[in-house]
CSV table of C-alpha atoms and ligand atoms in Angstrom, one decimal:
chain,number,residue,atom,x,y,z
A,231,UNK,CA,-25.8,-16.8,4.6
A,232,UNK,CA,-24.6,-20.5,4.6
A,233,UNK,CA,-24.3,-21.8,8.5
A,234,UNK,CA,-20.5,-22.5,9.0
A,235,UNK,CA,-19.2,-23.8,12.6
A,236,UNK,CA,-15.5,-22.9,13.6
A,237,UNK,CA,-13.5,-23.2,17.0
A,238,UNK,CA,-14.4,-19.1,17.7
A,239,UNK,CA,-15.4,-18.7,21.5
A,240,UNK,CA,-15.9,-14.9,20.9
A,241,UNK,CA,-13.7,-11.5,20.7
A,242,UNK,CA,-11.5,-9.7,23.7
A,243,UNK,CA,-10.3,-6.4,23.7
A,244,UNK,CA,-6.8,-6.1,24.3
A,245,UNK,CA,-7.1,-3.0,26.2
A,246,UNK,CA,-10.4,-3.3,28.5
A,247,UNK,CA,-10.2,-6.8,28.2
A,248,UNK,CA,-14.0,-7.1,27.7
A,249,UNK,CA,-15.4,-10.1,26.1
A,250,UNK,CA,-17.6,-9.8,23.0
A,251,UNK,CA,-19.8,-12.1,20.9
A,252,UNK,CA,-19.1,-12.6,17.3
A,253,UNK,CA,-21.1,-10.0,15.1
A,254,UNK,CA,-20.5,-8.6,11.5
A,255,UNK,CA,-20.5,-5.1,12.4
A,256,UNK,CA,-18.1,-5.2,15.2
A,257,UNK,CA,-15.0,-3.9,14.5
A,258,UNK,CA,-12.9,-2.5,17.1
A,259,UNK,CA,-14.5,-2.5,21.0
A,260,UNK,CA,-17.5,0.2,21.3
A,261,UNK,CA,-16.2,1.0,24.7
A,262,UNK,CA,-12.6,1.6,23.6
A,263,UNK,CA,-13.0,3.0,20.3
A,264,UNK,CA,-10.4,2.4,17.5
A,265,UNK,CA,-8.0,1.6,20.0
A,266,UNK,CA,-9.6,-1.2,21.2
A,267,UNK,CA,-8.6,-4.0,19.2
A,268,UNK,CA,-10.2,-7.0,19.3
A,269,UNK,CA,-8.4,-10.5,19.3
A,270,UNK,CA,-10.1,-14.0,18.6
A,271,UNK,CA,-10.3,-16.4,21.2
A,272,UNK,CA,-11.0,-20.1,20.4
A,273,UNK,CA,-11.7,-22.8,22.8
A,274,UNK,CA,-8.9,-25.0,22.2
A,275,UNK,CA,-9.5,-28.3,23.6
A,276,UNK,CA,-11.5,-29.0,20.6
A,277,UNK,CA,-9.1,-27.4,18.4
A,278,UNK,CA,-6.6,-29.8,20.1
A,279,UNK,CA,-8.7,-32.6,18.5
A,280,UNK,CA,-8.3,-31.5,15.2
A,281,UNK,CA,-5.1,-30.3,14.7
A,282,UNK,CA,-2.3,-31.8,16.1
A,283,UNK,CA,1.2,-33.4,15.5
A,284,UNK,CA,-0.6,-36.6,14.3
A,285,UNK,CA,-3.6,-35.0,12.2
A,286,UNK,CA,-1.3,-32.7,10.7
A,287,UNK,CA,1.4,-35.6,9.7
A,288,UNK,CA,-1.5,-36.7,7.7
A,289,UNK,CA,-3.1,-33.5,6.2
A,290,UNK,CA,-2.1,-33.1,2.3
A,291,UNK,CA,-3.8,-29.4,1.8
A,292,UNK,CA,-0.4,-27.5,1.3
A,293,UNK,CA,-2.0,-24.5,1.8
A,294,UNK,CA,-3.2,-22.6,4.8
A,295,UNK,CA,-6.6,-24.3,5.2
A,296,UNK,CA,-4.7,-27.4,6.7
A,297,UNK,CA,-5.1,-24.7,10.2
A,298,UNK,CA,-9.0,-24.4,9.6
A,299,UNK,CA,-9.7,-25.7,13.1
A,300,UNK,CA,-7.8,-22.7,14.4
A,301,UNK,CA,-9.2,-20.0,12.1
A,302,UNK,CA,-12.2,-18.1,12.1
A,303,UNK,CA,-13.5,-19.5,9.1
A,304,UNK,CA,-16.3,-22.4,8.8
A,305,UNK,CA,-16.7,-25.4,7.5
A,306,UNK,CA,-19.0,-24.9,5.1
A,307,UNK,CA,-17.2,-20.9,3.6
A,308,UNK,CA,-16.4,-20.6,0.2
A,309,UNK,CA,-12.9,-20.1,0.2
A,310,UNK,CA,-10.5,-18.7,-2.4
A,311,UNK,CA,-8.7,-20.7,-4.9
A,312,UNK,CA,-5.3,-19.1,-5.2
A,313,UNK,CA,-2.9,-21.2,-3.6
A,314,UNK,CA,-1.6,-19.5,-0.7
A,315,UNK,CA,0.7,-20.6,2.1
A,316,UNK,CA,3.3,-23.6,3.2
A,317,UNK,CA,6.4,-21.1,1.7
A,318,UNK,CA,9.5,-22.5,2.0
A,319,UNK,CA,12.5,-21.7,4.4
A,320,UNK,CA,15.3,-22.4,3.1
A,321,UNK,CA,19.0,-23.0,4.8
A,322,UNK,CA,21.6,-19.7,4.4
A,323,UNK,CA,24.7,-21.3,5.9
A,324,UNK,CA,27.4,-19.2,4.6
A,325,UNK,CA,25.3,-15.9,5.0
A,326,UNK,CA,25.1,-17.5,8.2
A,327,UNK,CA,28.6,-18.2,9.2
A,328,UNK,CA,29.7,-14.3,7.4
A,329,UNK,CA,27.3,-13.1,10.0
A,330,UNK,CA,28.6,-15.1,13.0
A,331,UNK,CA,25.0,-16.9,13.7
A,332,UNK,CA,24.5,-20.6,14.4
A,333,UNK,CA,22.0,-20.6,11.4
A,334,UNK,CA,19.9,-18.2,9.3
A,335,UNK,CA,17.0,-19.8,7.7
A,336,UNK,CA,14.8,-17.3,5.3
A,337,UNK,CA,11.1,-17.7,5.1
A,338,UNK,CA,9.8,-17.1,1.9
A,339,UNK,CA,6.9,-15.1,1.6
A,340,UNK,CA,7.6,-13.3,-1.4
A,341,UNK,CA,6.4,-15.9,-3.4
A,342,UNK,CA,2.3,-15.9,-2.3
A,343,UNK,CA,0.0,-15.0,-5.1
A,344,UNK,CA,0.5,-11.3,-5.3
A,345,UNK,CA,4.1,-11.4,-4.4
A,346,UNK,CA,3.9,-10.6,-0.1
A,347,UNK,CA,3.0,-12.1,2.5
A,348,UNK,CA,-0.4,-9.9,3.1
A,349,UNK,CA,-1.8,-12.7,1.1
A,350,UNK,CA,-2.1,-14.3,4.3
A,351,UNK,CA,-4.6,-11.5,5.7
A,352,UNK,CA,-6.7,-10.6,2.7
A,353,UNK,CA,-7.4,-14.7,2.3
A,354,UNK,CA,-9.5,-14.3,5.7
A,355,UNK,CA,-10.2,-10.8,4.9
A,356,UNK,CA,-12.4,-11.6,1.4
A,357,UNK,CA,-13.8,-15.3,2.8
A,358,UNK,CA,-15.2,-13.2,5.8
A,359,UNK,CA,-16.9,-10.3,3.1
A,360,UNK,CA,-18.1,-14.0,1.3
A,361,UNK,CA,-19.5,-15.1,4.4
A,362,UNK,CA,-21.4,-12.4,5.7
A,363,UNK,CA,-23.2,-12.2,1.9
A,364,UNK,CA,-20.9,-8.5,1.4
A,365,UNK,CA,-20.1,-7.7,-2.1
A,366,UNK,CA,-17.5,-5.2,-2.0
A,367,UNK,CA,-14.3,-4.8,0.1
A,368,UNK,CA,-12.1,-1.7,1.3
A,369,UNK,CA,-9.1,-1.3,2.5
A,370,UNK,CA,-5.7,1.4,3.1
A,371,UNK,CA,-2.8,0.3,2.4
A,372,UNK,CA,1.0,1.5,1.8
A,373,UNK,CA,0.7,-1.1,-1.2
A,374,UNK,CA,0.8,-4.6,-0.5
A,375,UNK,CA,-2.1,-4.8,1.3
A,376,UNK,CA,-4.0,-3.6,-1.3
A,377,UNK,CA,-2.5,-5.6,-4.6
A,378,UNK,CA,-3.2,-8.7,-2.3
A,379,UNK,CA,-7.0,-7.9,-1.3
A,380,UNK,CA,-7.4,-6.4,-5.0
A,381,UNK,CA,-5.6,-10.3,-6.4
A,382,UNK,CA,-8.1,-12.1,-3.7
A,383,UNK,CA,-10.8,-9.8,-4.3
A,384,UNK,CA,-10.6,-10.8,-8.0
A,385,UNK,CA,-10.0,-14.4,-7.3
A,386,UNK,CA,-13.9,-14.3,-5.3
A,387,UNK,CA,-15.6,-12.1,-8.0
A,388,UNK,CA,-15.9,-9.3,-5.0
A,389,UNK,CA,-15.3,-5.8,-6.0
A,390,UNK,CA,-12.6,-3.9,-4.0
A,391,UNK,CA,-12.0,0.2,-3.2
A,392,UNK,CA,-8.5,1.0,-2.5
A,393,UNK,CA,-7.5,4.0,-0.6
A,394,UNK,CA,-3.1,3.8,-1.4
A,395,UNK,CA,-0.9,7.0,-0.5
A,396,UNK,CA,-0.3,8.4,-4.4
A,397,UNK,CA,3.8,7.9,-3.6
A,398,UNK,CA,3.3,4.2,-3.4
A,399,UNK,CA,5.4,2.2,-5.7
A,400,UNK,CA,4.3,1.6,-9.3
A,401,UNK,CA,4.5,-2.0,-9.3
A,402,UNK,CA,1.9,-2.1,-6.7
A,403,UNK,CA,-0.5,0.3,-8.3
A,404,UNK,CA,-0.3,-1.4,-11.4
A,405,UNK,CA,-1.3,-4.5,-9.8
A,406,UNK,CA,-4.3,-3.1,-8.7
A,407,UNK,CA,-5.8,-1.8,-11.8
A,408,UNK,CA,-4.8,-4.8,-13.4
A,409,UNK,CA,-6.7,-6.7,-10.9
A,410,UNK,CA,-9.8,-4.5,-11.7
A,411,UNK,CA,-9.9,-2.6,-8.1
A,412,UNK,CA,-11.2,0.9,-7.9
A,413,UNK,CA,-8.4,2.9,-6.6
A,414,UNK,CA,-7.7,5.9,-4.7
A,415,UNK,CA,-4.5,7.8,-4.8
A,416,UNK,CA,-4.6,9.9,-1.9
A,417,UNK,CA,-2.6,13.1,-2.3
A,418,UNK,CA,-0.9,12.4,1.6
A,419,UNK,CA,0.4,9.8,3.4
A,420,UNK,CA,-0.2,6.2,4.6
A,421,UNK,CA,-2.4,7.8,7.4
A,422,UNK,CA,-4.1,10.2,6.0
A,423,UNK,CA,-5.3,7.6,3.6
A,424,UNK,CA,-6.2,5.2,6.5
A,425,UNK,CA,-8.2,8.0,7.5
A,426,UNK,CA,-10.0,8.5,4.6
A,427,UNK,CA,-10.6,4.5,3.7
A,428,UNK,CA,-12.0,3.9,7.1
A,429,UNK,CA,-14.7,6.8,6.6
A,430,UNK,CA,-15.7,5.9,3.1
A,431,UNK,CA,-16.1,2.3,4.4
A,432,UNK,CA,-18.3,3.6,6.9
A,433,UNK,CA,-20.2,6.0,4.6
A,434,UNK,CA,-20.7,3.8,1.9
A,435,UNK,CA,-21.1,0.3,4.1
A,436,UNK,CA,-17.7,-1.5,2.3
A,437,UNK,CA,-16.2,-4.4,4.3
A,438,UNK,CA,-13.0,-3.4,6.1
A,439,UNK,CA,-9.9,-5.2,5.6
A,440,UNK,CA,-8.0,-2.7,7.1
A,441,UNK,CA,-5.6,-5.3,9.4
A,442,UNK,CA,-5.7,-3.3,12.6
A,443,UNK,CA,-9.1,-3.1,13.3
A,444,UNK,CA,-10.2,-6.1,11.6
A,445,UNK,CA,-9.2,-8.8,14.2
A,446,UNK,CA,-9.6,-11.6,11.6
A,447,UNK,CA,-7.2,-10.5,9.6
A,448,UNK,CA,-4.1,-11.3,12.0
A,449,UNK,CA,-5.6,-14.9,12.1
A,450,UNK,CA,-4.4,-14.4,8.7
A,451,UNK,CA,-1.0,-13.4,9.4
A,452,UNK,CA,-0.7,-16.2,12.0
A,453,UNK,CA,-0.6,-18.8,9.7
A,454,UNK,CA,2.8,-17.7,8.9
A,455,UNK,CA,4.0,-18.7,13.0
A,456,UNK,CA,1.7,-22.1,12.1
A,457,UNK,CA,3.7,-23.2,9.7
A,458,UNK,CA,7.3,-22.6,11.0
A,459,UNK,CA,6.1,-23.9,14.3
A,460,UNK,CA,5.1,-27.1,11.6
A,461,UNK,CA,8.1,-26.7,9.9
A,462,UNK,CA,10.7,-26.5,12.7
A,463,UNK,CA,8.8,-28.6,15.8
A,464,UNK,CA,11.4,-29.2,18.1
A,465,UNK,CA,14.0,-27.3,16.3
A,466,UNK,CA,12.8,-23.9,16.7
A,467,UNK,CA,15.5,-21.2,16.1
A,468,UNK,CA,16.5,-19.0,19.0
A,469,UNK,CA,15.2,-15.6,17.1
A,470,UNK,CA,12.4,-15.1,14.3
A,471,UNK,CA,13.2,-11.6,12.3
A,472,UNK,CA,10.4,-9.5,11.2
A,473,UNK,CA,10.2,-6.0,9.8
A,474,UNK,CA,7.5,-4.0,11.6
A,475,UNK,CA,4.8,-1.0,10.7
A,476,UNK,CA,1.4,-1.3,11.8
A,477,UNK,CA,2.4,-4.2,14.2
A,478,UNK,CA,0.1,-7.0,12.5
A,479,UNK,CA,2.6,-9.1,11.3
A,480,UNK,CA,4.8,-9.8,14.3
A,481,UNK,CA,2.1,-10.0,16.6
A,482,UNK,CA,0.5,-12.5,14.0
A,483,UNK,CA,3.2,-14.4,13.4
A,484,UNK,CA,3.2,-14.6,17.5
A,485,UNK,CA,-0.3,-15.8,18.4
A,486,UNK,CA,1.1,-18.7,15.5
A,487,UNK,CA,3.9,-19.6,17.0
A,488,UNK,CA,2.4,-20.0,20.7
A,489,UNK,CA,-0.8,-21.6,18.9
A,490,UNK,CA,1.1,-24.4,17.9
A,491,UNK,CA,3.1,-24.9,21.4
A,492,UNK,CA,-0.6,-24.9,23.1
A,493,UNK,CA,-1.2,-27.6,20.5
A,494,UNK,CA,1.8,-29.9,21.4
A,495,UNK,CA,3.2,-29.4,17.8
A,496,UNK,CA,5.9,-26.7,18.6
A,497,UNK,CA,8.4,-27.2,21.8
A,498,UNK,CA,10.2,-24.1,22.3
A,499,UNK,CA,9.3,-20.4,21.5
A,500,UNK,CA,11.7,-18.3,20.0
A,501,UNK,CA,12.7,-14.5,20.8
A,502,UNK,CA,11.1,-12.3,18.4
A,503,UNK,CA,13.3,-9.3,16.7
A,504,UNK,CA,11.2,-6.1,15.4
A,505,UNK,CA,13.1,-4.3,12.7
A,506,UNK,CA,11.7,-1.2,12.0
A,507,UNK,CA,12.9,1.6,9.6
A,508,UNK,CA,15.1,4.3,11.3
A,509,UNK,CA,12.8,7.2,9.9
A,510,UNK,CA,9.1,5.0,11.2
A,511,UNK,CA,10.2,4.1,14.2
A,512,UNK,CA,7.9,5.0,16.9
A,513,UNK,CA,7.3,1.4,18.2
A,514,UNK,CA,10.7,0.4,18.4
A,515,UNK,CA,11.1,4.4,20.5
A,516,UNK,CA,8.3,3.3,22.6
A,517,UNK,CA,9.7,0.0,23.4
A,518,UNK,CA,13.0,1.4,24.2
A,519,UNK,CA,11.6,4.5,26.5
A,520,UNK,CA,8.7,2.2,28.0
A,521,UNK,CA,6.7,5.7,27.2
A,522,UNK,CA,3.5,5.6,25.1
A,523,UNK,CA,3.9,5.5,21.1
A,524,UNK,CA,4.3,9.1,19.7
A,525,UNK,CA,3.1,9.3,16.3
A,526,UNK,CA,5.6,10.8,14.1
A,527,UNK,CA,6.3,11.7,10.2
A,528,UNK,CA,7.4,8.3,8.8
A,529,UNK,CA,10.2,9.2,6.2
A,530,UNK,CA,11.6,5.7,4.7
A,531,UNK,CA,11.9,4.3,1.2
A,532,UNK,CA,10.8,1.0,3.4
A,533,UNK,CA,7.1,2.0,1.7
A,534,UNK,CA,5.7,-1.0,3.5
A,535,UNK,CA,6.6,-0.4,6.7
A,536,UNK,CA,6.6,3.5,6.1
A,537,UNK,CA,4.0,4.0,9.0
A,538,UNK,CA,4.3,7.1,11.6
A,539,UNK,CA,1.2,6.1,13.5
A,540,UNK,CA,0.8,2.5,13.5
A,541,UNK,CA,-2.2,1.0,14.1
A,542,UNK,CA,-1.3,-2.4,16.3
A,543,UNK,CA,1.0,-1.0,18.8
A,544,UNK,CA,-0.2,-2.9,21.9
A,545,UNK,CA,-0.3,-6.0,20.3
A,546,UNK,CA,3.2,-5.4,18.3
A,547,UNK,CA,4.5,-4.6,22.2
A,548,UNK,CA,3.2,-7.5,24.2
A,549,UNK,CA,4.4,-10.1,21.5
A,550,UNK,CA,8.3,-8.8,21.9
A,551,UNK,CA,8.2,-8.7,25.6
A,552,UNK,CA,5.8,-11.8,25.8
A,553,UNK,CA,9.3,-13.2,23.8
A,554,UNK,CA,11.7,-11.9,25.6
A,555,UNK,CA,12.9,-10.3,22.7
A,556,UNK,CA,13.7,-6.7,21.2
A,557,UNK,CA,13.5,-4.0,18.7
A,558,UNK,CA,16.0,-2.6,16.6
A,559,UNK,CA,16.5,0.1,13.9
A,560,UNK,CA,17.7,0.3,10.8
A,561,UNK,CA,18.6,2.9,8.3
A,562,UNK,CA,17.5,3.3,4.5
A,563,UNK,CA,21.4,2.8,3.7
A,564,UNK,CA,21.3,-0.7,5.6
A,565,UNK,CA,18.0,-1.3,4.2
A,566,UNK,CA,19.3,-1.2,0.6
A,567,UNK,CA,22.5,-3.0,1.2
A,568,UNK,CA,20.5,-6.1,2.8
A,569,UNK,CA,18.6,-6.5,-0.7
A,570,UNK,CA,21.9,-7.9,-2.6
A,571,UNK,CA,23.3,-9.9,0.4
A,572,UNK,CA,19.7,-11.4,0.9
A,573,UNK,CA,19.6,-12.4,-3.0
A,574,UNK,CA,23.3,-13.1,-3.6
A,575,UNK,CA,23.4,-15.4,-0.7
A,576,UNK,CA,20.0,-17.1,-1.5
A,577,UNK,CA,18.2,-16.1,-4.4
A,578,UNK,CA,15.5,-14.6,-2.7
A,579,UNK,CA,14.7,-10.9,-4.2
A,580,UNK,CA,12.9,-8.7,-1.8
A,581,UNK,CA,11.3,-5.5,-1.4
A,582,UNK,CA,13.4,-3.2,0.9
A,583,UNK,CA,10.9,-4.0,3.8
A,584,UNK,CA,11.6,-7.6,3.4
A,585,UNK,CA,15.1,-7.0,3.0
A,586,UNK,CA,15.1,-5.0,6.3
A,587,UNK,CA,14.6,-7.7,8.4
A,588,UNK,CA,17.8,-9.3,7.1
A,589,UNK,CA,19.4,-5.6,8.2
A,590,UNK,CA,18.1,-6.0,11.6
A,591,UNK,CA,19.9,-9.6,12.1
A,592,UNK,CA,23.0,-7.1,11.3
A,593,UNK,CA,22.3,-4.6,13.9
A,594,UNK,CA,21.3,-6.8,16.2
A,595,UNK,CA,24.8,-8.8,15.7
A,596,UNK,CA,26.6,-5.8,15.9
A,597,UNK,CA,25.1,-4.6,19.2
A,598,UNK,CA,25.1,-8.0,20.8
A,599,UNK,CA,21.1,-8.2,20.9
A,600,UNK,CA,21.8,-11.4,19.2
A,601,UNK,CA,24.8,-13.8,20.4
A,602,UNK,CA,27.4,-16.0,18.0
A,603,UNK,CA,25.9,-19.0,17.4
A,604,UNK,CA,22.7,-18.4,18.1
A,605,UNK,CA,20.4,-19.5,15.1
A,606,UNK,CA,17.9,-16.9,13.7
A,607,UNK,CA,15.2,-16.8,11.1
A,608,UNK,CA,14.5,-13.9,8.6
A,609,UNK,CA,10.9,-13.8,7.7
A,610,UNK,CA,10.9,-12.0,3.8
A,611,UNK,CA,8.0,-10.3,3.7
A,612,UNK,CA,7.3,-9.0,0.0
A,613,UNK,CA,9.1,-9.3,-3.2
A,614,UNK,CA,11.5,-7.4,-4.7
A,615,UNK,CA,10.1,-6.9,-8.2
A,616,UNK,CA,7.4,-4.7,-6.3
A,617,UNK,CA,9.8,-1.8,-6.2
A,618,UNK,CA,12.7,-2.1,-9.0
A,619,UNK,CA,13.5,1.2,-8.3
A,620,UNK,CA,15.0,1.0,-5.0
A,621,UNK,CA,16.3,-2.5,-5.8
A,622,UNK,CA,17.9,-0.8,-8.9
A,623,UNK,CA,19.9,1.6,-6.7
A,624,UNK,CA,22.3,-0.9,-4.6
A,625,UNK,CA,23.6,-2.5,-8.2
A,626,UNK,CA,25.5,-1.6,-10.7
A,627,UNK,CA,25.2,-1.2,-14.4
A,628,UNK,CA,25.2,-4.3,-16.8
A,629,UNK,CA,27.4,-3.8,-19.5
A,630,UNK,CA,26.5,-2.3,-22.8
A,631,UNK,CA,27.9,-4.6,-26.0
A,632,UNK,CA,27.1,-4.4,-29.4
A,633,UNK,CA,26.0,-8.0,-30.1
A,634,UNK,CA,30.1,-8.9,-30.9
A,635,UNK,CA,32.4,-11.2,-29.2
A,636,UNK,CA,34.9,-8.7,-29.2
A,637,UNK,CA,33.0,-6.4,-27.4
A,638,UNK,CA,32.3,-9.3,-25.1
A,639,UNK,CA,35.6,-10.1,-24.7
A,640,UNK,CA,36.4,-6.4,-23.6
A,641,UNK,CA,34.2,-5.9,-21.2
A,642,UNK,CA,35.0,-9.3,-19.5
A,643,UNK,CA,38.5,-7.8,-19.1
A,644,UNK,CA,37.3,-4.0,-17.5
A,645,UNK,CA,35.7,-6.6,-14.8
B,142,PLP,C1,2.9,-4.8,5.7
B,142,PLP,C2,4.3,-5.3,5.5
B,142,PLP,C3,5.2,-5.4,6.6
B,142,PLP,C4,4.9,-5.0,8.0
B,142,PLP,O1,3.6,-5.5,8.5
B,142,PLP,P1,2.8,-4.7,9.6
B,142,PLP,O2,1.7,-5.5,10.0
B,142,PLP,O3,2.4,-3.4,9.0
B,142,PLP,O4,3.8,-4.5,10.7
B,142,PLP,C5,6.5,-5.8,6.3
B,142,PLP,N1,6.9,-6.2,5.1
B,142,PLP,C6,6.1,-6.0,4.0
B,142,PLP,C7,6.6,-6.4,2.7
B,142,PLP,C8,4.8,-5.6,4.2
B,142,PLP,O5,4.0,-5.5,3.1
């Protein structure tokens, strides 16, 4: 194992709040069980002297390793070469100003390697299996989760076993047997296959990627809230958008964002907004009630955010209400509307999940959660060539011409 030194102070639970030591085979907190996930604490004075508003003005990596100080990867780790990170957010004024909003900028994450913004996790997830000398990497996944550890898997030489529900979209399947993964329809759902993937891992010793219970791999996530806390520094936006199922992502994107106002680079916080699918639901139910999550059925064509019994609940909770912030739901219809709007206004195709966050800026509009004027940003989460099929049903038909002008000519005048 090569010696590599990072910022890591060791592992809390966020239940029991215990302490741990870094080790390879801990998971989740032995005295909680599965639902005691663990969360990386760094010491942060030294981070401070690594990464701040000056050594970051002069960093050229355009990638997420400009954050190394603050992740819990070492000096010396063989990283992957697929460039990953710094997307762009670009300005939406007149989708903006049709909304009634003071701004809308859209973070694009649909453009990482494999096309969503789980690049982010299985970068850590496949240097960590490097690191601790493991060959071969698991994980369960609706679907992006798995193309992007099967891409980054394939990028490292590691081999990867992929437990995906057998309804997930073909797009994403195809990516993984083109990126050489073995993988696992499950005849079931989401959670039945997370099920199943954590007990093979066990039984047949794979490295888990699974998010939840892999605390590294939200460091992963964070590096989204890095870099908009980079990108926006004292101009922070008053809400940051984010569809939600397991709860990785928005509580990532969280720990980022108040990351980088610990480190002097960001001065305001924003209000975070959970979307989640009307028919997957549960956090958003237990965030309204104030009740403990019930796990239910998830019924959504949202396949990434399709999750009935999510796996990051606490952590998904405390970031909104650590915020200030709030959940909302939208329905499938919405969902599929917000594709169009999000591309027609900015050229930016996404899957319905990372359409549904621009939904939720709707709902939230309409219900008052978010005032005029108030400027917001859409984080779009997964692209939208990763399920034509749904994207194919809020469009219309092109037109069918011989290849005449005439023909040409008549169509242009049915339109
Ligand atoms: C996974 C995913 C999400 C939600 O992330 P969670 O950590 O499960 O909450 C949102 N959008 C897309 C495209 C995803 O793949």
């Amino acid at each position: 194992m090569i010696e590599t030194k990072t910022n890591v102070t060791g592992l809390r639970c966020v239940k029991c709040s215990q302490r741990y030591d870094e080790r390879p085979d801990l998971y989740t907190c032995p005295a909680c069980g599965i639902e005691g996930i663990l969360d990386v604490e760094y010491d942060y004075d030294l981070v401070r002297q690594e990464l701040n508003k000056e050594t970051l003005a002069h960093n050229r990596q355009q990638s997420i390793w400009r954050y190394l100080p603050v992740l819990p990867v070492g000096r010396g780790a063989r990283l992957p070469t697929l460039q990953l990170g710094m997307t762009p957010l670009y300005d939406a004024p007149l989708l903006a100003s049709e909304l009634g909003l003071g701004g809308l900028l859209i973070k694009d994450d649909t453009r990482n390697p494999t096309c969503s913004f789980k690049d982010r996790a299985s970068a850590i997830g496949v240097t960590k299996a490097a690191e601790l000398g493991r060959d071969t990497i698991s994980v369960a996944s609706t679907g992006n989760a798995a193309s992007s550890l099967a891409g980054f898997a394939a990028n490292m030489g590691l081999r990867a076993f992929i437990f995906v529900p057998e309804t997930a979209p073909e797009a994403k399947i195809t990516q993984l047997l083109v990126y050489g993964a073995t993988v696992f329809a499950v005849q079931g759902s989401y959670d039945q296959a997370y099920y199943l993937a954590m007990d093979a891992a066990a039984e047949f010793g794979w490295y888990n990627r699974n998010c939840a219970i892999n605390a590294y791999l939200v460091e992963g996530k964070k590096t989204c809230g890095l870099e908009l806390g980079e990108q926006l520094q004292d101009g922070m936006a008053d809400w940051l958008v984010v569809s939600v199922g397991d709860g990785c992502t928005i509580a990532g994107i969280w720990k980022g964002l108040v990351e980088m106002q610990k480190l002097g680079v960001l001065s305001r916080l924003p209000r975070l907004l959970g979307v989640q699918a009307a028919g997957a639901a549960p956090i958003y139910e237990s965030f309204r009630t104030g009740d403990p999550l019930q796990p239910i059925p998830a019924n959504t064509l949202a396949d990434s955010i399709a999750v009935g019994q999510p796996r990051n609940t606490t952590k998904a909770l405390r970031a909104v209400q650590a915020s200030g912030g709030a959940y909302v739901k939208v329905s499938d219809e919405a969902i599929l509307a917000a594709i169009p709007r999000l591309a027609r206004a900015t050229g930016v195709f996404a899957e319905p999940a990372g359409a549904a966050s621009l939904a939720g800026v709707m709902a939230a509009r309409e219900s008052g959660v978010i005032g005029p004027h108030e400027r917001v940003i859409v984080v779009a989460t997964g692209n939208g060539l990763k399920d034509i099929k749904n994207a194919r049903r809020t469009v219309g038909q092109p037109f069918s011409v011989a290849p005449s002008l005439d023909e040409v000519r008549a169509a242009l005048q049915q339109q």
